[in-house]
Coordinates of C-alpha atoms in Angstrom, one line a residue:
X1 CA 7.1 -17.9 9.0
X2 CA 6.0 -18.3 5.7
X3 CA 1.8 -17.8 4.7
X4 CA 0.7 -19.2 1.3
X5 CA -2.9 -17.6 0.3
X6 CA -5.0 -19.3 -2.5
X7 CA -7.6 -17.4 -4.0
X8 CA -9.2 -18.6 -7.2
X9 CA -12.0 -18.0 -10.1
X10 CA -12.8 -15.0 -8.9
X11 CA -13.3 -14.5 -13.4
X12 CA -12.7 -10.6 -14.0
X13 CA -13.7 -9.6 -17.2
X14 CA -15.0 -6.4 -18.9
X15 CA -17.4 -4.8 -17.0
X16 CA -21.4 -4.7 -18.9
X17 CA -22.2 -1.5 -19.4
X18 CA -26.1 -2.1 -18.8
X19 CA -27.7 -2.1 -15.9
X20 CA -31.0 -4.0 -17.1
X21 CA -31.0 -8.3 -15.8
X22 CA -29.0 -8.8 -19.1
X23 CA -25.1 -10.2 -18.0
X24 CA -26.2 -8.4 -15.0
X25 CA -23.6 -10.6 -12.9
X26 CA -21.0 -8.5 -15.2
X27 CA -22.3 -5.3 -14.2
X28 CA -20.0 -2.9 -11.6
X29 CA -22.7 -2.6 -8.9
X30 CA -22.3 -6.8 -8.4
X31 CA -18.4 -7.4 -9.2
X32 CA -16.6 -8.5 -6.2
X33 CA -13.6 -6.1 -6.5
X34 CA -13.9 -4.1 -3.4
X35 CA -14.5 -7.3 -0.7
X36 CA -11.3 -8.4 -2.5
X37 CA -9.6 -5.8 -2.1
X38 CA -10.5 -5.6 1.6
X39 CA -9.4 -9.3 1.9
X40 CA -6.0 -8.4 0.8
X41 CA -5.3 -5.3 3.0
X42 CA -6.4 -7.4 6.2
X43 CA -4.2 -10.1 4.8
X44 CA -1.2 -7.7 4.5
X45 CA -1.8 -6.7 8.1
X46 CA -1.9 -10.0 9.8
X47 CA 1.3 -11.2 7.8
X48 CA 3.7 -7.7 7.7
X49 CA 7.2 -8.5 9.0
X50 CA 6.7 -11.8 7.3
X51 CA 6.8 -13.9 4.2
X52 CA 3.6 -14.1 1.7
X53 CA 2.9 -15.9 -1.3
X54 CA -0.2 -14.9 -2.9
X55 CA -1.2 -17.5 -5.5
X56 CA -4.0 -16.4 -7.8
X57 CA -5.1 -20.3 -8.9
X58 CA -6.7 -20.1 -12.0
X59 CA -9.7 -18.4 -13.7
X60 CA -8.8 -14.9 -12.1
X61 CA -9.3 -13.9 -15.3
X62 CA -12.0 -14.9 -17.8
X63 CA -10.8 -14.4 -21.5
X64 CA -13.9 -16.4 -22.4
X65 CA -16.8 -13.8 -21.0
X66 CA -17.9 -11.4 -24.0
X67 CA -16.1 -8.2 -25.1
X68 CA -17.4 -5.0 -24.8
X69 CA -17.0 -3.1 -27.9
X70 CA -18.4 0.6 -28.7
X71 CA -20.4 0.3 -25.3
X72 CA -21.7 -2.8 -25.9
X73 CA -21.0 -6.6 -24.8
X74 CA -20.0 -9.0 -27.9
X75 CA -20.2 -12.5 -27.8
X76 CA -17.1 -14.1 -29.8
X77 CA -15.2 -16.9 -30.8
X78 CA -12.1 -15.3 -31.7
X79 CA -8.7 -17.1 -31.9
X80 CA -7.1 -17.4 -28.3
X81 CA -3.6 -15.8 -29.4
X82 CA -1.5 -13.3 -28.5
X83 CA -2.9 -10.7 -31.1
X84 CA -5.9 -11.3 -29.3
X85 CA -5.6 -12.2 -25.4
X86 CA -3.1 -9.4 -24.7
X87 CA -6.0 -6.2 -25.7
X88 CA -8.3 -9.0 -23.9
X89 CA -6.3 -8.7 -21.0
X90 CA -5.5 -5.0 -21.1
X91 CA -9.2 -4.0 -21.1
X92 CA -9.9 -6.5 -18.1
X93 CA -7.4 -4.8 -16.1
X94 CA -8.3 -1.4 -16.9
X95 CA -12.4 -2.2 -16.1
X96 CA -10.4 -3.6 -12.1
X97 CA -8.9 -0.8 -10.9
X98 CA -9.6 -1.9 -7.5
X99 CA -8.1 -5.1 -8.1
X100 CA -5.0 -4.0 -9.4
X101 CA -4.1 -1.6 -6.8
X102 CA -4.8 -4.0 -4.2
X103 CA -2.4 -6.6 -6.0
X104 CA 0.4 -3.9 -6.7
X105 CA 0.1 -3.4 -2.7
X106 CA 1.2 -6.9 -2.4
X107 CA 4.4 -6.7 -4.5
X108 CA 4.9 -3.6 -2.8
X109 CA 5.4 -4.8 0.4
X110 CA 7.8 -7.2 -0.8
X111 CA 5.5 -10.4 -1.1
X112 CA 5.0 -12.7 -4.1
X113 CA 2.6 -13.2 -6.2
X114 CA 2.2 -16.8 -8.1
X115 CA -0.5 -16.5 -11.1
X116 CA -1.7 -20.7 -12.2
X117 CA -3.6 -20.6 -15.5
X118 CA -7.1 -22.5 -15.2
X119 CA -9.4 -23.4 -18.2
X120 CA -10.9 -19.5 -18.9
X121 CA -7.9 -17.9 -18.5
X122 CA -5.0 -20.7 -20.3
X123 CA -4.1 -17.5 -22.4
X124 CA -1.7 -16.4 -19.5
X125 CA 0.6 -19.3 -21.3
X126 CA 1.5 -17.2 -23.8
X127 CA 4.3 -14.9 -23.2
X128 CA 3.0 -11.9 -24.8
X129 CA 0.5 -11.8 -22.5
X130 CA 2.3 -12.4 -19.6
X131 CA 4.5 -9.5 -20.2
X132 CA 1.7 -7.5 -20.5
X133 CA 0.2 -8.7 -16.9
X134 CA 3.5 -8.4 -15.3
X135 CA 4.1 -5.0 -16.9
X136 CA 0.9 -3.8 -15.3
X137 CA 1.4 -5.6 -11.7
X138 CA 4.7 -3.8 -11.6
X139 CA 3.1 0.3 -12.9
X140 CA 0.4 -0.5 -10.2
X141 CA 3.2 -1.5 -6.9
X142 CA 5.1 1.8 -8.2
X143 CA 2.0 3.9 -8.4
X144 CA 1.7 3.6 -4.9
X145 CA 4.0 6.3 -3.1
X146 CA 6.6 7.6 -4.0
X147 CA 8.9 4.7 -4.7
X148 CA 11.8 4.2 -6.7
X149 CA 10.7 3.4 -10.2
X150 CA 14.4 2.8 -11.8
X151 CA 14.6 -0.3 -14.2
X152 CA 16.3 -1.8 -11.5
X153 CA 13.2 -1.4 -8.8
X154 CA 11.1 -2.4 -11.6
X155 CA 13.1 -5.7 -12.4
X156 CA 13.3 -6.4 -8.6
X157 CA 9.3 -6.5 -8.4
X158 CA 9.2 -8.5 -11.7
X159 CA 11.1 -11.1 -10.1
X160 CA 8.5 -11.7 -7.8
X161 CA 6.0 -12.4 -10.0
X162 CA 5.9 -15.9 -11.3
X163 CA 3.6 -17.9 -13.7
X164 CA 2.6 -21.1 -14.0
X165 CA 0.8 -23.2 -16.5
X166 CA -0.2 -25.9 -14.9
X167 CA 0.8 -26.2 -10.8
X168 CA 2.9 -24.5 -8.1
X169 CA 4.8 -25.7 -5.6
X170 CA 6.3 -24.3 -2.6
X171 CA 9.6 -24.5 -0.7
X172 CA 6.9 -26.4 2.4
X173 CA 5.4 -28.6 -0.2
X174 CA 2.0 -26.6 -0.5
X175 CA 0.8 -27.9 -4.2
X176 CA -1.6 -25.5 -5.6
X177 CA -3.1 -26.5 -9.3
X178 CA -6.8 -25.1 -11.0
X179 CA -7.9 -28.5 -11.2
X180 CA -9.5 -28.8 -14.9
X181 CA -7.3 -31.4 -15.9
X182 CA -9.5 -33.6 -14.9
X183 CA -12.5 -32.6 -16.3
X184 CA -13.0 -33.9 -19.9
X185 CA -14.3 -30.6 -21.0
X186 CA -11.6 -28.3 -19.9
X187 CA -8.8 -30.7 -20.3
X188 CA -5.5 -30.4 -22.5
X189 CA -3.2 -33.3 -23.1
X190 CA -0.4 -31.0 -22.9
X191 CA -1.0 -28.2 -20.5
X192 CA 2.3 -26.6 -20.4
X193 CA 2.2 -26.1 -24.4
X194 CA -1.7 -25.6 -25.0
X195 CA -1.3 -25.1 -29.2
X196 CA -2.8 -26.8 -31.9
X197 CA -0.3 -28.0 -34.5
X198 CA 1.1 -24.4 -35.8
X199 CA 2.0 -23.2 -32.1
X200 CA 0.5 -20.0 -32.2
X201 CA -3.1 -20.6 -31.5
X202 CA -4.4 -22.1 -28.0
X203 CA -6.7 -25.4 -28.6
X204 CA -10.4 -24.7 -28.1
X205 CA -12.1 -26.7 -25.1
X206 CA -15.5 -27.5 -25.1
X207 CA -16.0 -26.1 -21.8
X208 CA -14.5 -22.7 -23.5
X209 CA -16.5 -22.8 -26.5
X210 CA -19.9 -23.9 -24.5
X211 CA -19.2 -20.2 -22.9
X212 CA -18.3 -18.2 -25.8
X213 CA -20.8 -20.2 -28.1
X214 CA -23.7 -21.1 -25.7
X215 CA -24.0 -19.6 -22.2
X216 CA -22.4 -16.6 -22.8
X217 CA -25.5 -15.8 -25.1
X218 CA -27.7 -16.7 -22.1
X219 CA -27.7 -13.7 -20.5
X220 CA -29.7 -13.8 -17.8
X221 CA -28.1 -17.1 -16.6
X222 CA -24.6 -16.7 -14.7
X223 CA -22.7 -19.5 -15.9
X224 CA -20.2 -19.1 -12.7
X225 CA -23.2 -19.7 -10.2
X226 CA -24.3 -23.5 -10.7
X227 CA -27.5 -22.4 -9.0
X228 CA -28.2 -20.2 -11.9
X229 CA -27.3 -22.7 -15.1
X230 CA -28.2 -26.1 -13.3
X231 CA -32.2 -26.2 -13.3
X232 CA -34.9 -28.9 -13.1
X233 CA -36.8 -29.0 -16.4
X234 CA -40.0 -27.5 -15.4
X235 CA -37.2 -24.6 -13.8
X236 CA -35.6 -23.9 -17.3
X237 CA -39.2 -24.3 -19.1
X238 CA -40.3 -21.2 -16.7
X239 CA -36.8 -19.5 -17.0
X240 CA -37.8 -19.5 -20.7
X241 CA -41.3 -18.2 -20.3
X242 CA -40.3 -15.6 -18.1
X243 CA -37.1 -14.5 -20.2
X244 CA -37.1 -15.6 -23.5
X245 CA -40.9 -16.6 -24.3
X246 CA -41.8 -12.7 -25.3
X247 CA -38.2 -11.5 -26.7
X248 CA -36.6 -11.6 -29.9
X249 CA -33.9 -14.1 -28.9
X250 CA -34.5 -17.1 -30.0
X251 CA -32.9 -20.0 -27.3
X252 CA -33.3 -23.0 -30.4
X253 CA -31.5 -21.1 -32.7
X254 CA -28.4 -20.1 -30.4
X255 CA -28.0 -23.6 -29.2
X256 CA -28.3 -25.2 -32.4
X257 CA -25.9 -22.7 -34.2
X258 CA -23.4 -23.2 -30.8
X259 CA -24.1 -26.9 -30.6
X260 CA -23.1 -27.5 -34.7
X261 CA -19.8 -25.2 -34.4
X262 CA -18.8 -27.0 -31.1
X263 CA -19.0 -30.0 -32.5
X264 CA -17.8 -29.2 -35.9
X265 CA -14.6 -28.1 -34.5
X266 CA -14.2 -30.5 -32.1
X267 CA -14.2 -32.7 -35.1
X268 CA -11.5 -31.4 -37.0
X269 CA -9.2 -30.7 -33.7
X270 CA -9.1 -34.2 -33.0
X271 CA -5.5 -35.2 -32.7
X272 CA -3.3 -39.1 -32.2
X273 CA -1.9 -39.0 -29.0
X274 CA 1.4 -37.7 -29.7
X275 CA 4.4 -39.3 -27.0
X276 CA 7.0 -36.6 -27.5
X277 CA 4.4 -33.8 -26.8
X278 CA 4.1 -35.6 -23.8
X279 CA 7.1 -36.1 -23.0
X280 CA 8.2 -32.5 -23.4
X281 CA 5.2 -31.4 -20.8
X282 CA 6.1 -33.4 -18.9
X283 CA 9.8 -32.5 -19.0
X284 CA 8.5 -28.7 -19.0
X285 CA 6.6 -28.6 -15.7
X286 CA 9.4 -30.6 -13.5
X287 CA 11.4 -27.6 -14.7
X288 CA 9.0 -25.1 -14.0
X289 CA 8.0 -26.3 -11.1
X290 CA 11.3 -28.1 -9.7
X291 CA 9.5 -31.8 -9.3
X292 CA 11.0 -34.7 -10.3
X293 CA 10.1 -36.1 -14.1
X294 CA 9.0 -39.2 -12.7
X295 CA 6.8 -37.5 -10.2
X296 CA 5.4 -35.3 -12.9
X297 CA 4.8 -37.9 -15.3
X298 CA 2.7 -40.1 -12.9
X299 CA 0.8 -36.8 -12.4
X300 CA -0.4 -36.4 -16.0
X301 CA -1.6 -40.2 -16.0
X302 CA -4.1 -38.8 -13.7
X303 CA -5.6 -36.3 -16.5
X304 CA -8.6 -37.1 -18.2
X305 CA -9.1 -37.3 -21.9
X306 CA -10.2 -34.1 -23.5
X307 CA -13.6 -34.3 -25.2
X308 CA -12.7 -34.3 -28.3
X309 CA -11.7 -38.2 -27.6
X310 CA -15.2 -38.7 -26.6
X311 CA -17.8 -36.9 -28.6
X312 CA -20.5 -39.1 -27.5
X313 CA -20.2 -37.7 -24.3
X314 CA -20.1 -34.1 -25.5
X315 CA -23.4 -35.3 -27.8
X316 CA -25.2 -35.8 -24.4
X317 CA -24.0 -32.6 -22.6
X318 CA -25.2 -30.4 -25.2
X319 CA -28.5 -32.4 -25.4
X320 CA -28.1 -33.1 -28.9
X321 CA -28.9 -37.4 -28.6
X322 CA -32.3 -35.8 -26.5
X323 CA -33.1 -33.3 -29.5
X324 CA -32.9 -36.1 -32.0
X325 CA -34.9 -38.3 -29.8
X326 CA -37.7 -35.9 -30.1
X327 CA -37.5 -35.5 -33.9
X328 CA -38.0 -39.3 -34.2
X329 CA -40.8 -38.9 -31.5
X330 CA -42.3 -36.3 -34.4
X331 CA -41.5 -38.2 -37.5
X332 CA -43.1 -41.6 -35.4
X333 CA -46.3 -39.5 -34.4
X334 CA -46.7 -38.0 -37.9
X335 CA -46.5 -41.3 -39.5
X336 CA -49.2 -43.0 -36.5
X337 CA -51.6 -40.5 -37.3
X338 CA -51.6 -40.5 -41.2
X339 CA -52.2 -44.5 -41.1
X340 CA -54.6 -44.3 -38.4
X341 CA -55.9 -41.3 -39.5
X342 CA -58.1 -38.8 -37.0
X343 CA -59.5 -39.1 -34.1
X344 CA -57.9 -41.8 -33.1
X345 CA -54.5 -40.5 -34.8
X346 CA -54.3 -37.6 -32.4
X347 CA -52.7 -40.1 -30.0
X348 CA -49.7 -39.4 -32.0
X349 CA -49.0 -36.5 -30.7
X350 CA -47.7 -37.8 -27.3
X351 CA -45.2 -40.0 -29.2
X352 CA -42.2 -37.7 -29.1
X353 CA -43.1 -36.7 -25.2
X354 CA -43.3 -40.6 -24.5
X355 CA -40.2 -41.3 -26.3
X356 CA -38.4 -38.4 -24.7
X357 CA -39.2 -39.5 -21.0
X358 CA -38.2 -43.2 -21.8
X359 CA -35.1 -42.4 -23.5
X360 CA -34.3 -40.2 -20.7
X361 CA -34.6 -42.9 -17.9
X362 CA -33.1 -45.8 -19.2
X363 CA -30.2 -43.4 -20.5
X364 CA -30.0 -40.3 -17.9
X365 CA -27.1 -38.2 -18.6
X366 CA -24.3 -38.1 -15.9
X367 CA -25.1 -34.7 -13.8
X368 CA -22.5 -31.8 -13.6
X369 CA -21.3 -32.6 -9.6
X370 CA -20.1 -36.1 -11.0
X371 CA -17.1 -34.0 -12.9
X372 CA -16.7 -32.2 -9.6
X373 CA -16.7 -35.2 -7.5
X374 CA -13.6 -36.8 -9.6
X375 CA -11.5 -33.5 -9.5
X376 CA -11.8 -33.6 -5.6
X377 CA -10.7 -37.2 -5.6
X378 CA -7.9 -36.6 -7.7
X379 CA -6.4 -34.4 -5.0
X380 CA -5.5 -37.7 -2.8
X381 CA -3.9 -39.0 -5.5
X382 CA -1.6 -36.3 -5.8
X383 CA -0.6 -35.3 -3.0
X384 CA 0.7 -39.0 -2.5
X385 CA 2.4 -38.9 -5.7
X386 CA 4.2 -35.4 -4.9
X387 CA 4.3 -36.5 -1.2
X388 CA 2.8 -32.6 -0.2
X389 CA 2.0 -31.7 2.6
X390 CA -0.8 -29.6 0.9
X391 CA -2.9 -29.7 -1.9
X392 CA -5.3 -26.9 -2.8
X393 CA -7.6 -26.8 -6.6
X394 CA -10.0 -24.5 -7.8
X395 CA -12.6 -25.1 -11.1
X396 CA -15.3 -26.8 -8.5
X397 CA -16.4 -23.2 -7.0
X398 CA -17.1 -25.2 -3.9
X399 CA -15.1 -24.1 -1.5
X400 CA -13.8 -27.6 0.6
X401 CA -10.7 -28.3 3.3
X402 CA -10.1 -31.2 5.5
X403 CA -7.1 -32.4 7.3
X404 CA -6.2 -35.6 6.8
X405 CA -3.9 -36.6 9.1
X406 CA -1.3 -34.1 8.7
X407 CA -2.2 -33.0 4.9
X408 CA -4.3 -30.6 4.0
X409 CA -7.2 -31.1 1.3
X410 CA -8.7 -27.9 -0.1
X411 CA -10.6 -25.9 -2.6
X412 CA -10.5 -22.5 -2.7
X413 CA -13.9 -21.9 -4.3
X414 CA -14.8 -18.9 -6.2
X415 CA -15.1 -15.4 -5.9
X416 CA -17.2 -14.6 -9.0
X417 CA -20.4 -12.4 -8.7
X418 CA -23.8 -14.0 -7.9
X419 CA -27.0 -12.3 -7.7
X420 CA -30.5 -13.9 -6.7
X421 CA -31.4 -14.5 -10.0
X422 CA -31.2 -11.9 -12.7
X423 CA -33.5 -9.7 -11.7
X424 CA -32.3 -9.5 -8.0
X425 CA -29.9 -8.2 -5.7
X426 CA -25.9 -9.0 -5.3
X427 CA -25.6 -12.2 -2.9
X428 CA -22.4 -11.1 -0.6
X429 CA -22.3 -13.9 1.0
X430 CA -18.7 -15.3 2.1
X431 CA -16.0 -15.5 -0.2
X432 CA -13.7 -18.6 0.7
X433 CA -9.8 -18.6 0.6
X434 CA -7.0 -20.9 1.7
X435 CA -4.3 -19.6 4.0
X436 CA -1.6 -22.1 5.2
X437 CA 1.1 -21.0 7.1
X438 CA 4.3 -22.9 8.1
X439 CA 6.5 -21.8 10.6
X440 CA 10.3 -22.1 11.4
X441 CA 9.6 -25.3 12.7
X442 CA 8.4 -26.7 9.7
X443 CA 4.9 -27.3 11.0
X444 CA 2.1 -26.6 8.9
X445 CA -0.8 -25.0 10.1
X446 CA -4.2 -23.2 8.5
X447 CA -6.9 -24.2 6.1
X448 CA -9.9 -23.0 4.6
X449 CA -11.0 -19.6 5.6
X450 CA -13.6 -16.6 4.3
X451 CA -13.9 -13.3 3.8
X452 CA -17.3 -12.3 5.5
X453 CA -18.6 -8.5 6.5
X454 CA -14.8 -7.4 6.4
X455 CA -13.5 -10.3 8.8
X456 CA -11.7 -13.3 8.3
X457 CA -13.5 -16.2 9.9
X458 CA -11.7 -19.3 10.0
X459 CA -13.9 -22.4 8.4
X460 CA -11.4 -25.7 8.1
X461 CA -8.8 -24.6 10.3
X462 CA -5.6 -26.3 12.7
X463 CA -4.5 -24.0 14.7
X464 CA -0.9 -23.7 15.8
X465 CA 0.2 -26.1 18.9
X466 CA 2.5 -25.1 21.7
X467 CA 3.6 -29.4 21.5
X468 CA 2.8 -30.8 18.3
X469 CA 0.4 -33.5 19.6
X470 CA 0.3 -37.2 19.0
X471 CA -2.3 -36.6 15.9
X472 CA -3.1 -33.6 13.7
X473 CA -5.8 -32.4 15.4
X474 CA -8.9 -31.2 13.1
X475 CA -11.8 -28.5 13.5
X476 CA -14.2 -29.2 10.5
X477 CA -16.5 -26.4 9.4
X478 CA -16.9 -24.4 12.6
X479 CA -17.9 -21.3 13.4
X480 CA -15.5 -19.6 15.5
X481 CA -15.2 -15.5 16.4
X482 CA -14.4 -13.0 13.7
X483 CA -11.2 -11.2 13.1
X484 CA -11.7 -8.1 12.4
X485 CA -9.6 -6.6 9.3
X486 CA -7.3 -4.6 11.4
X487 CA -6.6 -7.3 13.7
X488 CA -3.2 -8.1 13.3
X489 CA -4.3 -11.6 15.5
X490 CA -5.6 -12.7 12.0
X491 CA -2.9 -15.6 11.6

């Protein structure tokens, strides 16, 4: 038998050294390290004597979140190359101890561990930085016991270690990809070579600059919780009174400095579409990955055009067409009242509020779960076009699984720390997972499953059938009995 796990976005990053509501969804005391690592060791007890791939799918590892320099968390926009993303990653691993020992125990009972690059952490493209994660996975599976840590032990866990830039695809046709392609914002025409025109340098996203630039500054938002960022307006007008209202940072000045520089640069990274680039990603992944061209190449038609081809849209995300609205709502009311003059003038006041709400229904700006919707469609599409027999994305953090018919449909959601707002307490909660498991049969069974109070509880799930039935037969999101950690039962 053969198990494939998908995890995803669980976004490790530097540890904040604070322990005030500011980044506290960075702080130690809410980082999900140690449920992980509990996953894993039940994981490895339900599967020993067989075959696991562990696929980490995209945003493990958040090369976006601030720095923490001389104590102290640093938002930055610094140049995502190798001079940069390996000390980036080097610190990351040494604030997830935890984490790394439970990943070295993997390799270390002879499994494999397949690492997909999402939108935060597309620095794991570059091969310096590779080395240096696979450098690390292989100290931590030696550190274990007493093994033998010859070059030749070494090399032998190496080999088990694979990367890939933009999917994975197993011997049993389980596709596993992040899924940002197909969001405009976190989208690269070329995902297998990410560079801007000197090759060096990974292109800037506007989803990765809104982090670094914008919510990133934010701290007491969690921009990996949507129930944190996505707020009615009279939620973020108290969110600002509560927060911001009293202190000394000023929200209009950090969104119009990070508003100008995303769109600045956006500007001047615009690039023609360039056929030979595309050609040679395309050519790159069926390599990679073992697909055939043709198959890969009807995949990328699938992508979505990265913002920088549509700057109107970015205008409207960051608010900016709204902004402007406003200031001609001012310059409208000014003008009313110096021709009227007072009192009857002061009914210019309310221009830029009437403006405002009429500009905002007859052109509403498309809400965030729209992006998510078309990723999740997308997944249809390719597992037709790759004829799997299961596809599994990440970037939503909405953990989803259906079988249709006898293909599975899945997201693994996200592992990354939420709290009850920034002044509360961690929310445990579940953390979802995907576990598929074919046997020697060929006959794929599994789905979407959680880590909850140290058991695995089965969520989206076929079980194995003595007679493979007539049709797949499908339990959709029910509740069934724990299994315990040290249940071996646990496939």
């Amino acid at each position: 038998m053969h198990h494939t796990v998908v995890i995803s976005d669980i976004h490790l990053c530097e540890v904040e050294p604070g322990t005030g509501p500011w980044m506290r969804h960075r702080q130690r005391a809410f980082l999900p390290d140690g449920e992980l690592a509990g996953m894993l060791g039940a994981l490895l007890d339900a599967v020993r004597g067989q075959r696991m791939t562990l696929t980490l799918n995209g945003d493990v590892f958040d090369f976006d979140a601030p720095r923490v320099i001389d104590g102290r968390s640093a938002c930055h926009d610094l140049p995502r190359d190798a001079d940069h993303g390996v000390p980036a990653i080097a610190a990351i691993l040494d604030d997830h101890p935890i984490v790394l020992e439970a990943l070295g125990r993997v390799l270390d009972e002879g499994h494999e561990i397949v690492i997909v690059s999402g939108n935060h952490d597309v620095l794991l493209t570059l091969p310096e930085v590779r080395a240096h994660l696979t450098a690390r996975l292989c100290d931590a599976a030696c550190a274990l016991v007493a093994r033998d840590r010859s070059p030749s032990a070494r090399a032998a866990i190496a080999r088990r270690i694979h990367f890939r830039a933009w999917m994975h695809v197993t011997p049993d046709r389980v596709l596993v990809e992040h899924g940002h392609l197909y969001d405009p914002y976190c989208s690269y025409r070329y995902p297998m070579a990410p560079f801007d025109d000197g090759g060096r340098e990974i292109v800037a996203t506007m989803g990765s600059m809104g982090t670094r630039l914008l919510v990133s500054r934010l701290g007491y938002f969690n921009p990996h919780d949507d129930s944190s960022v996505m707020m009615t307006k009279l939620g973020y007008f108290l969110h600002w009174t509560r927060y911001y209202l009293f202190s000394r940072r000023w929200l209009a000045l950090i969104w119009a400095l990070g508003a100008a520089r995303i769109l600045g640069r956006l500007w001047r990274a615009r690039r023609p579409f360039c056929r030979a680039r595309y050609r040679g990603n395309v050519i790159a992944c069926a390599r990679e990955t073992g697909e055939r061209v043709a198959a890969v190449m009807r995949h990328a038609r699938l992508f979505e055009p990265p913002a920088e081809s549509r700057l109107l849209r970015v205008v409207r995300e960051l608010w900016v067409d709204h902004v402007f609205v406003i200031l001609v709502g001012a310059a409208l009311g000014a003008l009313f009242i110096g021709v009227v003059g007072l009192p009857l003038g002061l009914l210019g006041v309310i221009v830029p509020f009437l403006l405002f709400v009429l500009y905002d229904r007859l052109a509403p700006k498309p809400p965030l779960a729209e992006t998510w919707l078309r990723v999740g469609r997308v997944m249809r599409s390719v597992a037709q076009i790759h004829d799997a027999r299961a596809v599994v994305f990440g970037h939503t953090h909405t953990p989803e699984g259906s079988w249709e018919g006898d293909v599975f449909i899945g997201n693994s959601g996200s592992w990354s720390a939420a709290t009850s707002g920034p002044d509360g307490t961690p929310c445990i909660g579940e953390h979802p997972f995907v576990w598929l498991t074919s046997d020697d049969h060929g006959a794929l069974t599994g789905g979407l499953y959680a880590w909850k109070r140290g058991a695995i509880v089965p969520r989206v799930v076929r079980a194995p059938q003595a007679e493979a039935p007539p049709r797949s037969e499908v339990v959709l999101y029910c509740e069934t009995p724990e299994i315990r950690s040290d249940d071996a039962r646990a496939v």
